[in-house]
Short mmCIF file of C-alpha atoms and ligand atoms in Angstrom, two decimals:
data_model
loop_
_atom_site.label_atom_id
_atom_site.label_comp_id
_atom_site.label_asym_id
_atom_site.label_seq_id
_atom_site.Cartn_x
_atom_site.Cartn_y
_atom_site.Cartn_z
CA UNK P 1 0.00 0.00 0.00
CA UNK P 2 2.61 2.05 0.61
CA UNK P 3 4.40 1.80 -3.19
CA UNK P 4 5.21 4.94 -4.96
CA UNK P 5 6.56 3.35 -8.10
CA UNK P 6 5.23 5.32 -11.09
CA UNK P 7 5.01 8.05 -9.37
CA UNK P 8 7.12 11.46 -8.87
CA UNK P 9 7.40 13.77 -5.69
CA UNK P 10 8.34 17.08 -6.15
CA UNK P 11 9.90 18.15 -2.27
CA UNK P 12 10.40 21.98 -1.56
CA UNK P 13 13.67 22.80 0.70
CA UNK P 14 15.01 19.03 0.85
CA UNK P 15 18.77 20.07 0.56
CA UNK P 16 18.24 19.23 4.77
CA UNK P 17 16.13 18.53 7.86
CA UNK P 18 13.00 17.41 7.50
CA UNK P 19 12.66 17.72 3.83
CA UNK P 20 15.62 15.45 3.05
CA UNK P 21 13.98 12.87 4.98
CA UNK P 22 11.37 13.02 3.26
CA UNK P 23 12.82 13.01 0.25
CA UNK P 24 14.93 9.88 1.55
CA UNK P 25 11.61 8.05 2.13
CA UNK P 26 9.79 8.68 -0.53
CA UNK P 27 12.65 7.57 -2.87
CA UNK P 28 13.12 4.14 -0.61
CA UNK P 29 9.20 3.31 -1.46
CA UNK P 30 9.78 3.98 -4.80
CA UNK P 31 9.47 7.26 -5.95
CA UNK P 32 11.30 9.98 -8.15
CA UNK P 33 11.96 12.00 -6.62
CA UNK P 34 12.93 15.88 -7.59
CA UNK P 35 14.70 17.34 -4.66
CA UNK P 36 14.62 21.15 -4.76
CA UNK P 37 16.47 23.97 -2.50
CA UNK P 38 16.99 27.68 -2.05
CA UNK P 39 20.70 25.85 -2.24
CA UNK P 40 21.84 24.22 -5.09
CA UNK P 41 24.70 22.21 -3.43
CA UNK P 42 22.24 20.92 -0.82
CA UNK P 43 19.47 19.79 -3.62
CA UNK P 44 22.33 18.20 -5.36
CA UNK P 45 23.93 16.54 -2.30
CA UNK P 46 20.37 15.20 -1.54
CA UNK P 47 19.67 14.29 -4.77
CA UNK P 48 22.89 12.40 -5.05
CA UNK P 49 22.38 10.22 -2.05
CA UNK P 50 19.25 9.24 -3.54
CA UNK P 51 20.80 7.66 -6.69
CA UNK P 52 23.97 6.24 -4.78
CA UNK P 53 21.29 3.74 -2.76
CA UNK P 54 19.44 3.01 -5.68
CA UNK P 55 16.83 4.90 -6.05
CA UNK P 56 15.86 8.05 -8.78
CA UNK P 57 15.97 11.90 -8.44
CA UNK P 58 16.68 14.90 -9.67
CA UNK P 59 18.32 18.40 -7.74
CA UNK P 60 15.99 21.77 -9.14
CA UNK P 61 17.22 24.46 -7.16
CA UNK P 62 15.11 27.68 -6.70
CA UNK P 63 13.09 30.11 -4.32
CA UNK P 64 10.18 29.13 -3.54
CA UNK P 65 8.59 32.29 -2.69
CA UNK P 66 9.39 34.02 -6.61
CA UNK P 67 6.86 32.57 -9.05
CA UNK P 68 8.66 32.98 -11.99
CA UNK P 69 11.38 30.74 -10.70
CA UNK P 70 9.11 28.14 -9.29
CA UNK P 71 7.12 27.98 -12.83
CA UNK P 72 10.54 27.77 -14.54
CA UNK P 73 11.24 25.07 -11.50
CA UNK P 74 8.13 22.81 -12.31
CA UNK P 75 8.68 22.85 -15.88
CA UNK P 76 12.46 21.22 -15.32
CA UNK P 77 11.01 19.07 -12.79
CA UNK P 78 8.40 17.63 -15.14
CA UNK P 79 10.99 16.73 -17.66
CA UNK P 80 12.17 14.43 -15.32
CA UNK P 81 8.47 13.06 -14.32
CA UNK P 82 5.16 14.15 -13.97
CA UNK P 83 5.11 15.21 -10.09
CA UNK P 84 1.85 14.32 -9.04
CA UNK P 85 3.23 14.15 -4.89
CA UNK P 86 3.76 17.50 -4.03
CA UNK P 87 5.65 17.91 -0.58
CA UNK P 88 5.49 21.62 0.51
CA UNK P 89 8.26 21.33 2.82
CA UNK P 90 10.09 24.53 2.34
CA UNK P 91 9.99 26.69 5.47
CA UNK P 92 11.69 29.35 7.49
CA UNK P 93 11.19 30.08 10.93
CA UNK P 94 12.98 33.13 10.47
CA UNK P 95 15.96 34.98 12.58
CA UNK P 96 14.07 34.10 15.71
CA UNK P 97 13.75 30.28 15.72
CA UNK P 98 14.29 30.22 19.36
CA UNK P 99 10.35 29.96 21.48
CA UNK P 100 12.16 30.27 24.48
CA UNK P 101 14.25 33.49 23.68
CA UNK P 102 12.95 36.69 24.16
CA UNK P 103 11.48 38.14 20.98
CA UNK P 104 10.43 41.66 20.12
CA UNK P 105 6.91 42.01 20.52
CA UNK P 106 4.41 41.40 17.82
CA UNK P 107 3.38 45.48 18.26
CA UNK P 108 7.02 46.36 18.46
CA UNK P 109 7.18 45.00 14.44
CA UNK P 110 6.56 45.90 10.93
CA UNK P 111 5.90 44.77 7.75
CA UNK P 112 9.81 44.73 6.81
CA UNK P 113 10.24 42.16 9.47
CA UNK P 114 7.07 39.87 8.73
CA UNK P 115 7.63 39.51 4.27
CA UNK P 116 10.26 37.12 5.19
CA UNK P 117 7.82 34.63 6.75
CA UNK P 118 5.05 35.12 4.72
CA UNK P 119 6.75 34.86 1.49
CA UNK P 120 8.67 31.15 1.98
CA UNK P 121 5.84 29.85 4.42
CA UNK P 122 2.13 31.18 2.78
CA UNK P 123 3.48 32.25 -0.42
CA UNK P 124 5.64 29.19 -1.22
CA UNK P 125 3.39 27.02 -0.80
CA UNK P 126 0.55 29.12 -3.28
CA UNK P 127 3.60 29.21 -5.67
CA UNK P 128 4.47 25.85 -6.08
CA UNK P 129 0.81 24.40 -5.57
CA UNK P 130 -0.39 27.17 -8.47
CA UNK P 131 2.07 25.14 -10.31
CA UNK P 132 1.94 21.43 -9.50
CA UNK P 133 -2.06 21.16 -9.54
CA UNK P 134 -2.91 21.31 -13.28
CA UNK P 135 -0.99 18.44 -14.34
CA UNK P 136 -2.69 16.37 -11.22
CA UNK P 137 -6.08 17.50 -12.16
CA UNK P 138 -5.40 16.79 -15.71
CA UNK P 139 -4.04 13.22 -15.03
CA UNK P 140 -7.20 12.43 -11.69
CA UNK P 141 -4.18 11.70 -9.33
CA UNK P 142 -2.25 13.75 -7.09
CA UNK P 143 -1.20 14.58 -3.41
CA UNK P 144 -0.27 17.77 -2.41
CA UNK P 145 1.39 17.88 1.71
CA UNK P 146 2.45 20.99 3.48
CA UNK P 147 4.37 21.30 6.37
CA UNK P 148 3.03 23.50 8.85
CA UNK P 149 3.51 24.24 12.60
CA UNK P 150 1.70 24.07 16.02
CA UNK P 151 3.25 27.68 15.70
CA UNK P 152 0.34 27.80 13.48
CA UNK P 153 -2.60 25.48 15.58
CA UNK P 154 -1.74 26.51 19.10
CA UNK P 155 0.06 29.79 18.85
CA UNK P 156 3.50 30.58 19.99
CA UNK P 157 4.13 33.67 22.05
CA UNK P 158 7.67 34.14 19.96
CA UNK P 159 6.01 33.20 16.28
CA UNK P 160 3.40 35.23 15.96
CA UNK P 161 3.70 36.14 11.89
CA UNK P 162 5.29 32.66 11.00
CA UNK P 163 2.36 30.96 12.71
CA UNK P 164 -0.40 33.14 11.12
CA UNK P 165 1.94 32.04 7.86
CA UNK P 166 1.67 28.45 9.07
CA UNK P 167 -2.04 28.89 9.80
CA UNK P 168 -2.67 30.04 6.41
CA UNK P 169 -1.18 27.30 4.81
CA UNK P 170 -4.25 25.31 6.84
CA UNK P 171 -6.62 27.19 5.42
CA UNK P 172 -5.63 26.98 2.20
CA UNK P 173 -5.43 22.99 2.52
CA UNK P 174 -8.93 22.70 3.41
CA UNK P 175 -10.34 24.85 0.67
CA UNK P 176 -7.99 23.50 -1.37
CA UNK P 177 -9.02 20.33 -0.36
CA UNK P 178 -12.65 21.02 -1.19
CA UNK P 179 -11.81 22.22 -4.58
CA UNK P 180 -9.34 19.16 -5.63
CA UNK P 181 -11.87 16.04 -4.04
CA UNK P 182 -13.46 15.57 -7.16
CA UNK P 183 -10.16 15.71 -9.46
CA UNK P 184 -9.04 13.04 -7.65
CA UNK P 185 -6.20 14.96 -5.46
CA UNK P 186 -6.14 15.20 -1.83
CA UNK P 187 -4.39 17.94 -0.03
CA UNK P 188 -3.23 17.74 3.97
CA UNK P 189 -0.66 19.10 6.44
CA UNK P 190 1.60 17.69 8.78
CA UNK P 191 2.25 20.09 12.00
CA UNK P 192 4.99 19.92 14.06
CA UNK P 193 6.23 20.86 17.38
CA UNK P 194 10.36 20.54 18.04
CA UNK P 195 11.79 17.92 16.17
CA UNK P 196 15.66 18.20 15.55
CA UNK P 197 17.17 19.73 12.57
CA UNK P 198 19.46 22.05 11.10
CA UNK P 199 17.68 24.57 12.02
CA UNK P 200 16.30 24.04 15.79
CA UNK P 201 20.31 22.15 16.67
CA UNK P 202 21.43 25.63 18.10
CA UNK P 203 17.75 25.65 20.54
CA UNK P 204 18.10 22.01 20.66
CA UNK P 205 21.64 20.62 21.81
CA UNK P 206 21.86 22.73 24.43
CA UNK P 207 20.43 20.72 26.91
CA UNK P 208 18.99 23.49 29.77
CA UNK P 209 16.52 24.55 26.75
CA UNK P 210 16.10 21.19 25.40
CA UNK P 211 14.65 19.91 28.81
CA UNK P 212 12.11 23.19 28.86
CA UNK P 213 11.14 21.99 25.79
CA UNK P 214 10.39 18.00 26.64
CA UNK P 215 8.39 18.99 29.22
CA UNK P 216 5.63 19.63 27.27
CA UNK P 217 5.77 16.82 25.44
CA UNK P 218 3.71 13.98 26.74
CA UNK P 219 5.91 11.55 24.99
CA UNK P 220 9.44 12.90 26.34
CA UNK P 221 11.67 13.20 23.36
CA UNK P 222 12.32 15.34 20.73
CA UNK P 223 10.86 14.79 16.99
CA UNK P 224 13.15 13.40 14.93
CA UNK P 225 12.52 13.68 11.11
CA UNK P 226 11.75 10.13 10.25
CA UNK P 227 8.82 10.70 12.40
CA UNK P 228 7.34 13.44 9.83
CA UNK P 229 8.53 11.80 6.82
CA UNK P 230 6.36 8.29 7.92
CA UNK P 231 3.77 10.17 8.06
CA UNK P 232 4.34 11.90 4.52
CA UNK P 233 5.05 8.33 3.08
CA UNK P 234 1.79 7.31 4.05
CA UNK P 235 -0.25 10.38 2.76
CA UNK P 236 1.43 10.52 -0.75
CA UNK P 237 0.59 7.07 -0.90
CA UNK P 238 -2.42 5.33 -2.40
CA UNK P 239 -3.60 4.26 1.26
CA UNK P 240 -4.84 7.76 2.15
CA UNK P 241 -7.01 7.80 -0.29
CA UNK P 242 -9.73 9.42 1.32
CA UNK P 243 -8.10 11.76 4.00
CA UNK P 244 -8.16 14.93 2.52
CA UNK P 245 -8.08 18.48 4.31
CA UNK P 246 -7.12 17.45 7.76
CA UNK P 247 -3.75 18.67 9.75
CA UNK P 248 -2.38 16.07 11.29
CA UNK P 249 -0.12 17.23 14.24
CA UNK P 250 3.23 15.37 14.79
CA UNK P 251 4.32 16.76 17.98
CA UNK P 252 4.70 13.72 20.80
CA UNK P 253 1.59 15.21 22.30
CA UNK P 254 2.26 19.10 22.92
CA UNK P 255 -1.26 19.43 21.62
CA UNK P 256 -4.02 17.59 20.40
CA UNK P 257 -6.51 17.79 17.17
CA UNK P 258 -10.11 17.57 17.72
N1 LIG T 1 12.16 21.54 12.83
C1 LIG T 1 11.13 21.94 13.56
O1 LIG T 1 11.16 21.88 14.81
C2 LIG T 1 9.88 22.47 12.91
C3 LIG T 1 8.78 22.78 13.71
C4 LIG T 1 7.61 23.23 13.11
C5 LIG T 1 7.52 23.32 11.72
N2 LIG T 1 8.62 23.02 10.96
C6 LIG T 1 8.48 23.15 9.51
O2 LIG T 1 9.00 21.97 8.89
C7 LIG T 1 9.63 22.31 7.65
C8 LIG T 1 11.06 21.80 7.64
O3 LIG T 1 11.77 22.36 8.74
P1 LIG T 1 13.30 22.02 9.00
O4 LIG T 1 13.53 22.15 10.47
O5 LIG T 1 13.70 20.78 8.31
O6 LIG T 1 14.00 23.30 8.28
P2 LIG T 1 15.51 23.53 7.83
O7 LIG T 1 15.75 25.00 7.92
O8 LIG T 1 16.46 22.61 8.53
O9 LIG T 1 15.49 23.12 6.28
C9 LIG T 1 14.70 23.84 5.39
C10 LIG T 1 15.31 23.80 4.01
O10 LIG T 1 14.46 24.60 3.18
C11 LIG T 1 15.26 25.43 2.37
N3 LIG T 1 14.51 26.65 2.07
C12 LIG T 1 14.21 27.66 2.93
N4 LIG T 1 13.55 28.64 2.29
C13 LIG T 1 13.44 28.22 1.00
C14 LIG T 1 12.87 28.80 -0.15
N5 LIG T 1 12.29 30.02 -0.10
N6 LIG T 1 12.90 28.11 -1.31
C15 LIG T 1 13.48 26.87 -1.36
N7 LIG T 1 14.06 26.29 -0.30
C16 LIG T 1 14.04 26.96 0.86
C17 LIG T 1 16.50 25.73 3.19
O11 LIG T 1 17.60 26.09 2.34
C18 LIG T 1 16.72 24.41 3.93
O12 LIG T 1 17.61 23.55 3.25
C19 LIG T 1 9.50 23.83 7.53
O13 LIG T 1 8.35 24.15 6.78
C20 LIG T 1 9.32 24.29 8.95
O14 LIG T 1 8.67 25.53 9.03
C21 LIG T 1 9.79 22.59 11.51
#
């Protein structure tokens, strides 16, 4: 159930983190699997590890959050395959990725300081859907999976434009959603609390803040990123087939959905 052979994921910021695992996984069941970046040598260093156990893929490096390059982006993806898995991984939590360290507040900001979270984290993910969803609708198959943040279900104190960003991206998957059921594409999101990356290691290794952290976790570790990627692998895959619009937190129990 969980085969993706025949089919092609397209994953957004994959060069590390959470997107390479995902990438990783998706190629393991099966999949090609074009591995984009902001950063070329991270696509291609991703993309490389793919074909040296096996599987297929293909680096396409570009921003996200400037259509032009994203339609360019899809159209050199799609000679590779036709991506009908669309991972919407790209993300930035911006300078302040730190939810314990004090932050300016929310009223103490402007809109200089909040484009940088709207454009990779909303925007992206318009972008690259804008692009991806045609060729699904056209061919009655696709799966289109953002990554979005309890930041953006719960709230965080320190996150306050990157979780509306994050929050957006849930609304969007539910109309979405409504609008793709009958074309025979689902859309969902995965949420996450901490799970450790490149980009939470400087929060996360340091132990004091790391134990703040697990204890609000009912289950006490941190995420790691096979823990969002199994997830991934099992909504891109045929076996989901009719879950669509729902945000699925993976968070060891910070929160729950209802
Ligand atoms: N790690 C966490 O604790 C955590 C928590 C909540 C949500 N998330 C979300 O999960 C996703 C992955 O997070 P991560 O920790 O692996 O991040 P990360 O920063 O380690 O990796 C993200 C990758 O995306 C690339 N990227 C960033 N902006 C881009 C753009 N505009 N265009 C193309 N590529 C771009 C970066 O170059 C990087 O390689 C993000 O959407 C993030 O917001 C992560």
């Amino acid at each position: 159930m969980l085969s993706l052979t025949d089919h092609t994921a397209l994953v957004t910021g994959a060069g590390q983190g959470v997107g390479r695992q995902i990438a990783l996984q998706l190629a393991q069941h099966g999949a090609a699997v074009v591995v984009n970046d902001f950063y070329a040598d991270r696509a291609e260093t991703v993309a490389k590890e793919i074909a040296d156990a096996g599987g297929s893929a293909k680096a396409v490096t570009f921003d996200v959050a400037d259509y032009a390059a994203v339609a360019a982006g899809m159209e050199a993806a799609e000679r590779f395959g036709t991506v009908d898995i669309l991972v919407n991984n790209a993300g930035n939590a911006g300078p302040r990725v730190d939810p314990l360290a004090p932050a300016p507040p929310f009223w103490e900001t402007g809109p200089a300081d909040w484009s940088p979270w709207l454009a990779t984290n909303l925007h992206g993910v318009l972008n690259t859907t804008r692009a991806a969803v045609p060729g699904m609708i056209e061919r009655g198959w696709g799966r289109v999976i953002n990554l979005m943040s309890d930041a953006g279900r719960v709230g965080e104190p320190n996150l306050v434009v990157y979780g509306a960003a994050k929050a957006g991206v849930g609304g969007f998957t539910r109309g979405l959603a409504k609008a793709l059921g009958r074309h025979g594409v689902t859309a969902n999101c995965v949420a996450l609390a901490s799970v450790r990356t490149e980009a939470t290691a400087a929060l996360l290794d340091d132990p004091a803040a790391a134990k703040k952290v697990l204890s609000n976790y009912v289950i006490r570790r941190l995420g790691e990123p096979e823990d969002v990627a199994n997830l991934v692998l099992f909504l891109a895959s045929g076996a989901s087939s009719w879950i669509t619009g729902q945000t699925y937190p993976v968070n060891g129990g910070y929160s729950f959905a209802v």
